[in-house]
Short mmCIF file of N, CA and C in Angstrom, two decimals:
data_model
loop_
_atom_site.label_atom_id
_atom_site.label_comp_id
_atom_site.label_asym_id
_atom_site.label_seq_id
_atom_site.Cartn_x
_atom_site.Cartn_y
_atom_site.Cartn_z
N MET A 1395 18.31 -13.92 5.70
CA MET A 1395 17.20 -13.02 5.98
C MET A 1395 15.86 -13.71 5.81
N THR A 1396 15.84 -14.99 5.57
CA THR A 1396 14.57 -15.65 5.30
C THR A 1396 14.10 -16.50 6.46
N ASP A 1397 14.64 -16.32 7.66
CA ASP A 1397 14.13 -17.10 8.78
C ASP A 1397 12.71 -16.64 9.11
N ALA A 1398 11.99 -17.47 9.89
CA ALA A 1398 10.57 -17.21 10.17
C ALA A 1398 10.34 -15.84 10.80
N PHE A 1399 11.22 -15.43 11.70
CA PHE A 1399 11.06 -14.13 12.36
C PHE A 1399 11.09 -13.00 11.34
N ASN A 1400 12.05 -13.03 10.43
CA ASN A 1400 12.15 -11.97 9.44
C ASN A 1400 10.99 -12.00 8.46
N VAL A 1401 10.51 -13.18 8.13
CA VAL A 1401 9.36 -13.28 7.22
C VAL A 1401 8.16 -12.59 7.85
N VAL A 1402 7.88 -12.88 9.11
CA VAL A 1402 6.75 -12.26 9.79
C VAL A 1402 6.97 -10.76 9.94
N GLU A 1403 8.18 -10.36 10.27
CA GLU A 1403 8.49 -8.94 10.41
C GLU A 1403 8.29 -8.19 9.10
N VAL A 1404 8.81 -8.73 8.01
CA VAL A 1404 8.66 -8.09 6.71
C VAL A 1404 7.20 -8.12 6.26
N ALA A 1405 6.51 -9.23 6.50
CA ALA A 1405 5.09 -9.32 6.13
C ALA A 1405 4.27 -8.30 6.90
N THR A 1406 4.57 -8.12 8.18
CA THR A 1406 3.85 -7.14 9.00
C THR A 1406 4.11 -5.73 8.50
N SER A 1407 5.36 -5.41 8.20
CA SER A 1407 5.68 -4.09 7.66
C SER A 1407 5.02 -3.88 6.31
N GLY A 1408 5.09 -4.90 5.46
CA GLY A 1408 4.47 -4.82 4.14
C GLY A 1408 2.97 -4.62 4.23
N ALA A 1409 2.32 -5.33 5.15
CA ALA A 1409 0.88 -5.19 5.33
C ALA A 1409 0.52 -3.77 5.77
N GLY A 1410 1.34 -3.19 6.64
CA GLY A 1410 1.10 -1.82 7.08
C GLY A 1410 1.19 -0.84 5.93
N VAL A 1411 2.20 -1.01 5.10
CA VAL A 1411 2.38 -0.12 3.95
C VAL A 1411 1.24 -0.30 2.95
N LEU A 1412 0.90 -1.55 2.65
CA LEU A 1412 -0.17 -1.80 1.68
C LEU A 1412 -1.51 -1.24 2.16
N ALA A 1413 -1.84 -1.48 3.42
CA ALA A 1413 -3.11 -0.98 3.96
C ALA A 1413 -3.14 0.55 3.90
N ALA A 1414 -2.05 1.18 4.28
CA ALA A 1414 -2.00 2.65 4.24
C ALA A 1414 -2.15 3.16 2.81
N GLU A 1415 -1.49 2.51 1.87
CA GLU A 1415 -1.56 2.95 0.48
C GLU A 1415 -2.93 2.70 -0.15
N MET A 1416 -3.66 1.71 0.36
CA MET A 1416 -5.00 1.44 -0.17
C MET A 1416 -5.94 2.61 0.04
N ALA A 1417 -5.68 3.41 1.06
CA ALA A 1417 -6.52 4.56 1.38
C ALA A 1417 -6.02 5.84 0.72
N ARG A 1418 -4.95 5.74 -0.06
CA ARG A 1418 -4.35 6.94 -0.68
C ARG A 1418 -4.48 6.90 -2.19
N SER A 1419 -4.15 8.02 -2.80
CA SER A 1419 -4.27 8.14 -4.25
C SER A 1419 -3.16 7.40 -4.99
N GLY A 1420 -2.08 7.02 -4.31
CA GLY A 1420 -0.97 6.35 -4.98
C GLY A 1420 -1.09 4.84 -5.01
N TRP A 1421 -2.26 4.29 -4.73
CA TRP A 1421 -2.45 2.85 -4.64
C TRP A 1421 -2.04 2.13 -5.92
N GLN A 1422 -2.37 2.67 -7.09
CA GLN A 1422 -2.11 1.95 -8.33
C GLN A 1422 -0.62 1.67 -8.51
N GLY A 1423 0.24 2.61 -8.13
CA GLY A 1423 1.68 2.37 -8.23
C GLY A 1423 2.14 1.25 -7.33
N VAL A 1424 1.59 1.18 -6.14
CA VAL A 1424 1.94 0.10 -5.21
C VAL A 1424 1.39 -1.22 -5.73
N ARG A 1425 0.18 -1.20 -6.24
CA ARG A 1425 -0.39 -2.43 -6.80
C ARG A 1425 0.47 -2.93 -7.95
N ASP A 1426 0.92 -2.01 -8.80
CA ASP A 1426 1.79 -2.40 -9.92
C ASP A 1426 3.08 -3.07 -9.41
N ALA A 1427 3.63 -2.54 -8.32
CA ALA A 1427 4.83 -3.14 -7.74
C ALA A 1427 4.53 -4.54 -7.21
N MET A 1428 3.33 -4.73 -6.69
CA MET A 1428 2.96 -6.04 -6.14
C MET A 1428 2.77 -7.08 -7.25
N VAL A 1429 2.45 -6.64 -8.46
CA VAL A 1429 2.35 -7.57 -9.59
C VAL A 1429 3.67 -8.29 -9.76
N GLY A 1430 4.76 -7.54 -9.80
CA GLY A 1430 6.09 -8.15 -9.93
C GLY A 1430 6.43 -9.02 -8.74
N PHE A 1431 6.05 -8.58 -7.55
CA PHE A 1431 6.31 -9.36 -6.34
C PHE A 1431 5.61 -10.71 -6.41
N PHE A 1432 4.32 -10.72 -6.74
CA PHE A 1432 3.55 -11.95 -6.77
C PHE A 1432 3.92 -12.85 -7.95
N ARG A 1433 4.57 -12.31 -8.95
CA ARG A 1433 4.99 -13.14 -10.08
C ARG A 1433 6.15 -14.06 -9.71
N ARG A 1434 6.66 -13.95 -8.50
CA ARG A 1434 7.65 -14.91 -8.01
C ARG A 1434 7.05 -16.31 -8.00
N GLY A 1435 5.73 -16.36 -7.91
CA GLY A 1435 5.01 -17.63 -8.02
C GLY A 1435 4.63 -17.82 -9.47
N SER A 1436 3.66 -18.67 -9.73
CA SER A 1436 3.20 -18.87 -11.10
C SER A 1436 2.29 -17.71 -11.51
N GLU A 1437 2.04 -17.61 -12.81
CA GLU A 1437 1.14 -16.56 -13.31
C GLU A 1437 -0.26 -16.74 -12.73
N GLU A 1438 -0.71 -17.98 -12.65
CA GLU A 1438 -2.04 -18.25 -12.09
C GLU A 1438 -2.10 -17.85 -10.62
N ALA A 1439 -1.06 -18.19 -9.86
CA ALA A 1439 -1.01 -17.82 -8.45
C ALA A 1439 -0.95 -16.30 -8.29
N ALA A 1440 -0.19 -15.63 -9.16
CA ALA A 1440 -0.09 -14.17 -9.10
C ALA A 1440 -1.45 -13.53 -9.34
N ARG A 1441 -2.20 -14.05 -10.31
CA ARG A 1441 -3.54 -13.52 -10.58
C ARG A 1441 -4.44 -13.66 -9.36
N GLU A 1442 -4.35 -14.81 -8.69
CA GLU A 1442 -5.18 -15.04 -7.51
C GLU A 1442 -4.77 -14.12 -6.36
N GLU A 1443 -3.48 -13.96 -6.14
CA GLU A 1443 -3.00 -13.06 -5.08
C GLU A 1443 -3.46 -11.63 -5.34
N LEU A 1444 -3.39 -11.19 -6.59
CA LEU A 1444 -3.82 -9.84 -6.95
C LEU A 1444 -5.34 -9.68 -6.84
N ARG A 1445 -6.07 -10.75 -7.17
CA ARG A 1445 -7.53 -10.71 -7.02
C ARG A 1445 -7.89 -10.47 -5.55
N VAL A 1446 -7.22 -11.19 -4.66
CA VAL A 1446 -7.46 -11.03 -3.23
C VAL A 1446 -7.06 -9.62 -2.78
N LEU A 1447 -5.92 -9.14 -3.27
CA LEU A 1447 -5.47 -7.79 -2.95
C LEU A 1447 -6.50 -6.75 -3.40
N ASP A 1448 -7.05 -6.92 -4.60
CA ASP A 1448 -8.06 -6.00 -5.12
C ASP A 1448 -9.34 -6.03 -4.29
N LEU A 1449 -9.72 -7.21 -3.81
CA LEU A 1449 -10.90 -7.31 -2.94
C LEU A 1449 -10.69 -6.54 -1.64
N ARG A 1450 -9.49 -6.63 -1.10
CA ARG A 1450 -9.19 -5.91 0.14
C ARG A 1450 -9.16 -4.40 -0.11
N HIS A 1451 -8.64 -3.99 -1.25
CA HIS A 1451 -8.64 -2.58 -1.61
C HIS A 1451 -10.07 -2.07 -1.74
N ALA A 1452 -10.92 -2.85 -2.39
CA ALA A 1452 -12.33 -2.46 -2.55
C ALA A 1452 -13.00 -2.36 -1.18
N ARG A 1453 -12.66 -3.24 -0.27
CA ARG A 1453 -13.21 -3.18 1.10
C ARG A 1453 -12.86 -1.86 1.77
N VAL A 1454 -11.61 -1.42 1.60
CA VAL A 1454 -11.19 -0.13 2.18
C VAL A 1454 -11.95 1.01 1.53
N LEU A 1455 -12.04 1.01 0.21
CA LEU A 1455 -12.72 2.09 -0.50
C LEU A 1455 -14.21 2.16 -0.18
N ASP A 1456 -14.82 1.00 0.06
CA ASP A 1456 -16.25 0.96 0.35
C ASP A 1456 -16.58 1.32 1.79
N SER A 1457 -15.57 1.43 2.63
CA SER A 1457 -15.83 1.74 4.04
C SER A 1457 -16.14 3.23 4.20
N SER A 1458 -16.96 3.52 5.20
CA SER A 1458 -17.29 4.92 5.49
C SER A 1458 -16.12 5.56 6.24
N GLU A 1459 -16.11 6.88 6.27
CA GLU A 1459 -15.05 7.61 6.99
C GLU A 1459 -14.99 7.19 8.45
N THR A 1460 -16.17 6.97 9.06
CA THR A 1460 -16.19 6.60 10.47
C THR A 1460 -15.67 5.19 10.72
N ASP A 1461 -15.81 4.32 9.73
CA ASP A 1461 -15.35 2.93 9.88
C ASP A 1461 -13.97 2.70 9.30
N ARG A 1462 -13.42 3.69 8.63
CA ARG A 1462 -12.18 3.50 7.86
C ARG A 1462 -11.03 2.92 8.68
N GLU A 1463 -10.77 3.47 9.86
CA GLU A 1463 -9.64 2.98 10.67
C GLU A 1463 -9.82 1.53 11.07
N ALA A 1464 -11.03 1.16 11.47
CA ALA A 1464 -11.29 -0.22 11.86
C ALA A 1464 -11.13 -1.16 10.67
N VAL A 1465 -11.62 -0.73 9.51
CA VAL A 1465 -11.49 -1.54 8.30
C VAL A 1465 -10.02 -1.68 7.92
N LEU A 1466 -9.27 -0.59 7.99
CA LEU A 1466 -7.84 -0.64 7.67
C LEU A 1466 -7.11 -1.60 8.61
N GLU A 1467 -7.47 -1.60 9.87
CA GLU A 1467 -6.84 -2.51 10.83
C GLU A 1467 -7.15 -3.97 10.48
N GLU A 1468 -8.41 -4.22 10.13
CA GLU A 1468 -8.82 -5.57 9.72
C GLU A 1468 -8.07 -6.00 8.45
N VAL A 1469 -8.03 -5.12 7.47
CA VAL A 1469 -7.35 -5.42 6.21
C VAL A 1469 -5.85 -5.62 6.44
N ARG A 1470 -5.26 -4.81 7.31
CA ARG A 1470 -3.84 -4.95 7.63
C ARG A 1470 -3.55 -6.35 8.15
N GLY A 1471 -4.39 -6.87 9.01
CA GLY A 1471 -4.21 -8.23 9.54
C GLY A 1471 -4.32 -9.28 8.45
N MET A 1472 -5.30 -9.12 7.57
CA MET A 1472 -5.47 -10.07 6.47
C MET A 1472 -4.29 -10.02 5.51
N LEU A 1473 -3.80 -8.81 5.24
CA LEU A 1473 -2.65 -8.66 4.36
C LEU A 1473 -1.40 -9.30 4.96
N MET A 1474 -1.23 -9.16 6.27
CA MET A 1474 -0.07 -9.76 6.93
C MET A 1474 -0.09 -11.27 6.74
N ILE A 1475 -1.25 -11.88 6.90
CA ILE A 1475 -1.37 -13.33 6.72
C ILE A 1475 -1.08 -13.70 5.27
N GLN A 1476 -1.65 -12.94 4.33
CA GLN A 1476 -1.43 -13.22 2.90
C GLN A 1476 0.05 -13.11 2.54
N LEU A 1477 0.69 -12.03 2.98
CA LEU A 1477 2.10 -11.82 2.65
C LEU A 1477 3.00 -12.85 3.33
N ALA A 1478 2.73 -13.16 4.59
CA ALA A 1478 3.54 -14.16 5.30
C ALA A 1478 3.44 -15.52 4.62
N ALA A 1479 2.24 -15.90 4.22
CA ALA A 1479 2.06 -17.18 3.52
C ALA A 1479 2.83 -17.19 2.20
N PHE A 1480 2.75 -16.08 1.47
CA PHE A 1480 3.46 -16.00 0.19
C PHE A 1480 4.97 -16.07 0.41
N LEU A 1481 5.46 -15.36 1.43
CA LEU A 1481 6.90 -15.35 1.70
C LEU A 1481 7.40 -16.70 2.19
N GLN A 1482 6.54 -17.46 2.85
CA GLN A 1482 6.93 -18.81 3.26
C GLN A 1482 7.17 -19.68 2.04
N LYS A 1483 6.34 -19.51 1.01
CA LYS A 1483 6.50 -20.28 -0.23
C LYS A 1483 7.62 -19.75 -1.11
N HIS A 1484 7.88 -18.44 -1.02
CA HIS A 1484 8.86 -17.78 -1.90
C HIS A 1484 9.77 -16.88 -1.06
N PRO A 1485 10.64 -17.48 -0.25
CA PRO A 1485 11.47 -16.68 0.66
C PRO A 1485 12.40 -15.71 -0.05
N ASP A 1486 12.72 -15.95 -1.31
CA ASP A 1486 13.57 -15.03 -2.06
C ASP A 1486 12.88 -13.70 -2.33
N ALA A 1487 11.56 -13.64 -2.14
CA ALA A 1487 10.80 -12.40 -2.37
C ALA A 1487 10.88 -11.45 -1.17
N VAL A 1488 11.46 -11.91 -0.06
CA VAL A 1488 11.57 -11.05 1.14
C VAL A 1488 12.28 -9.75 0.81
N THR A 1489 13.36 -9.82 0.04
CA THR A 1489 14.12 -8.61 -0.27
C THR A 1489 13.29 -7.63 -1.11
N ASP A 1490 12.45 -8.15 -2.01
CA ASP A 1490 11.59 -7.28 -2.83
C ASP A 1490 10.58 -6.53 -1.96
N LEU A 1491 9.93 -7.25 -1.06
CA LEU A 1491 8.94 -6.62 -0.20
C LEU A 1491 9.61 -5.64 0.76
N ALA A 1492 10.75 -6.03 1.29
CA ALA A 1492 11.49 -5.13 2.20
C ALA A 1492 11.88 -3.84 1.49
N ALA A 1493 12.27 -3.94 0.22
CA ALA A 1493 12.65 -2.75 -0.56
C ALA A 1493 11.43 -1.85 -0.77
N LEU A 1494 10.28 -2.43 -1.06
CA LEU A 1494 9.06 -1.65 -1.23
C LEU A 1494 8.69 -0.93 0.06
N VAL A 1495 8.81 -1.63 1.18
CA VAL A 1495 8.51 -1.03 2.48
C VAL A 1495 9.46 0.14 2.75
N ARG A 1496 10.76 -0.06 2.51
CA ARG A 1496 11.73 1.02 2.73
C ARG A 1496 11.41 2.23 1.85
N GLU A 1497 11.08 1.98 0.60
CA GLU A 1497 10.76 3.08 -0.34
C GLU A 1497 9.55 3.87 0.15
N LYS A 1498 8.50 3.17 0.55
CA LYS A 1498 7.28 3.86 0.99
C LYS A 1498 7.47 4.55 2.33
N GLU A 1499 8.21 3.93 3.24
CA GLU A 1499 8.44 4.54 4.54
C GLU A 1499 9.34 5.76 4.45
N SER A 1500 10.21 5.80 3.44
CA SER A 1500 11.08 6.97 3.27
C SER A 1500 10.33 8.15 2.66
N GLY A 1501 9.14 7.87 2.15
CA GLY A 1501 8.34 8.93 1.54
C GLY A 1501 8.71 9.20 0.10
N ALA A 1502 9.63 8.41 -0.44
CA ALA A 1502 10.04 8.61 -1.82
C ALA A 1502 8.90 8.20 -2.75
N VAL A 1503 8.59 9.07 -3.67
CA VAL A 1503 7.58 8.78 -4.68
C VAL A 1503 8.25 8.94 -6.03
N PRO A 1504 8.64 7.82 -6.65
CA PRO A 1504 9.34 7.91 -7.92
C PRO A 1504 8.55 8.67 -8.97
N GLY A 1505 9.23 9.54 -9.67
CA GLY A 1505 8.62 10.26 -10.77
C GLY A 1505 7.78 11.46 -10.37
N THR A 1506 7.72 11.78 -9.11
CA THR A 1506 6.92 12.92 -8.68
C THR A 1506 7.81 14.10 -8.40
N ASN A 1507 7.45 15.25 -8.97
CA ASN A 1507 8.20 16.48 -8.74
C ASN A 1507 7.18 17.60 -8.65
N LEU A 1508 7.10 18.23 -7.50
CA LEU A 1508 6.15 19.32 -7.31
C LEU A 1508 6.90 20.63 -7.22
N THR A 1509 6.43 21.64 -7.95
CA THR A 1509 7.09 22.94 -7.97
C THR A 1509 6.03 24.03 -7.93
N ALA A 1510 6.31 25.10 -7.18
CA ALA A 1510 5.41 26.26 -7.13
C ALA A 1510 6.22 27.50 -7.48
N HIS A 1511 5.67 28.34 -8.38
CA HIS A 1511 6.34 29.56 -8.81
C HIS A 1511 5.40 30.75 -8.66
N GLY A 1512 5.96 31.91 -8.40
CA GLY A 1512 5.19 33.15 -8.41
C GLY A 1512 4.16 33.26 -7.31
N ASN A 1513 4.43 32.68 -6.18
CA ASN A 1513 3.47 32.73 -5.07
C ASN A 1513 3.91 33.79 -4.08
N THR A 1514 3.29 34.94 -4.16
CA THR A 1514 3.60 36.04 -3.25
C THR A 1514 2.42 36.21 -2.30
N ASN A 1515 2.73 36.33 -1.02
CA ASN A 1515 1.70 36.49 0.01
C ASN A 1515 0.65 35.37 -0.03
N SER A 1516 1.10 34.16 -0.23
CA SER A 1516 0.18 33.03 -0.24
C SER A 1516 0.84 31.81 0.38
N GLN A 1517 0.04 30.88 0.77
CA GLN A 1517 0.54 29.61 1.28
C GLN A 1517 0.48 28.60 0.16
N VAL A 1518 1.50 27.79 0.08
CA VAL A 1518 1.53 26.72 -0.92
C VAL A 1518 1.65 25.41 -0.18
N ILE A 1519 0.73 24.52 -0.45
CA ILE A 1519 0.77 23.18 0.14
C ILE A 1519 0.79 22.20 -1.01
N MET A 1520 1.83 21.38 -1.04
CA MET A 1520 1.95 20.38 -2.10
C MET A 1520 1.96 19.01 -1.47
N THR A 1521 1.18 18.12 -2.06
CA THR A 1521 1.13 16.77 -1.53
C THR A 1521 0.71 15.81 -2.62
N GLY A 1522 1.11 14.59 -2.47
CA GLY A 1522 0.63 13.54 -3.35
C GLY A 1522 -0.48 12.76 -2.69
N ASN A 1523 -0.82 13.15 -1.46
CA ASN A 1523 -1.82 12.43 -0.67
C ASN A 1523 -2.75 13.41 0.02
N SER A 1524 -3.53 12.91 0.96
CA SER A 1524 -4.45 13.75 1.72
C SER A 1524 -3.69 14.57 2.74
N ILE A 1525 -4.29 15.71 3.13
CA ILE A 1525 -3.72 16.57 4.17
C ILE A 1525 -4.82 16.81 5.20
N ASN A 1526 -4.49 16.65 6.47
CA ASN A 1526 -5.40 16.97 7.56
C ASN A 1526 -4.67 17.87 8.52
N GLY A 1527 -5.33 18.91 8.99
CA GLY A 1527 -4.73 19.79 9.99
C GLY A 1527 -5.77 20.71 10.57
N GLY A 1528 -6.00 20.62 11.87
CA GLY A 1528 -7.02 21.47 12.47
C GLY A 1528 -8.37 21.22 11.83
N SER A 1529 -8.99 22.27 11.33
CA SER A 1529 -10.30 22.12 10.70
C SER A 1529 -10.17 22.01 9.17
N PHE A 1530 -8.95 21.91 8.69
CA PHE A 1530 -8.70 21.87 7.25
C PHE A 1530 -8.45 20.44 6.80
N THR A 1531 -9.16 20.00 5.76
CA THR A 1531 -8.93 18.68 5.17
C THR A 1531 -8.93 18.82 3.67
N TYR A 1532 -7.93 18.25 3.05
CA TYR A 1532 -7.87 18.21 1.59
C TYR A 1532 -7.63 16.77 1.18
N ARG A 1533 -8.44 16.27 0.27
CA ARG A 1533 -8.24 14.93 -0.30
C ARG A 1533 -8.26 15.07 -1.81
N PRO A 1534 -7.24 14.58 -2.47
CA PRO A 1534 -7.27 14.60 -3.93
C PRO A 1534 -8.50 13.82 -4.44
N GLU A 1535 -9.03 14.21 -5.56
CA GLU A 1535 -10.22 13.56 -6.09
C GLU A 1535 -10.05 12.05 -6.21
N SER A 1536 -8.86 11.59 -6.58
CA SER A 1536 -8.65 10.16 -6.76
C SER A 1536 -8.63 9.41 -5.44
N ALA A 1537 -8.52 10.12 -4.30
CA ALA A 1537 -8.48 9.46 -2.99
C ALA A 1537 -9.85 9.47 -2.31
N GLN A 1538 -10.85 10.08 -2.94
CA GLN A 1538 -12.16 10.19 -2.29
C GLN A 1538 -13.04 9.03 -2.59
#
């Protein structure tokens, strides 16, 4: 699974997941997972990879709503290059990144359980992220 095609494929998928999560409230959990991923290299290299990841996250957060999609696309490209380079040096990490991508794409959020009780004649919307629909937008405070 470590041939060049799979490395680029996994890096591209990973970059998409990371960029999407940078704009959501669950970013810290994904960042924490990336700490373990980058530790496949040396501690010093892991610190540098995380520093770059944090700079890209700050770029997304600092972007305006109107620029957000363009910034996310730019960051996604940079992340793909960063991840592909890392996977070239540490091909055994491909399975770790692929597992993270599968987890995020499945929508599984470990440790999250949402429950609503006693709601009569009301709508209940539960989410761990932002909701957009028609003229309605909800963003958790941590995602703003």
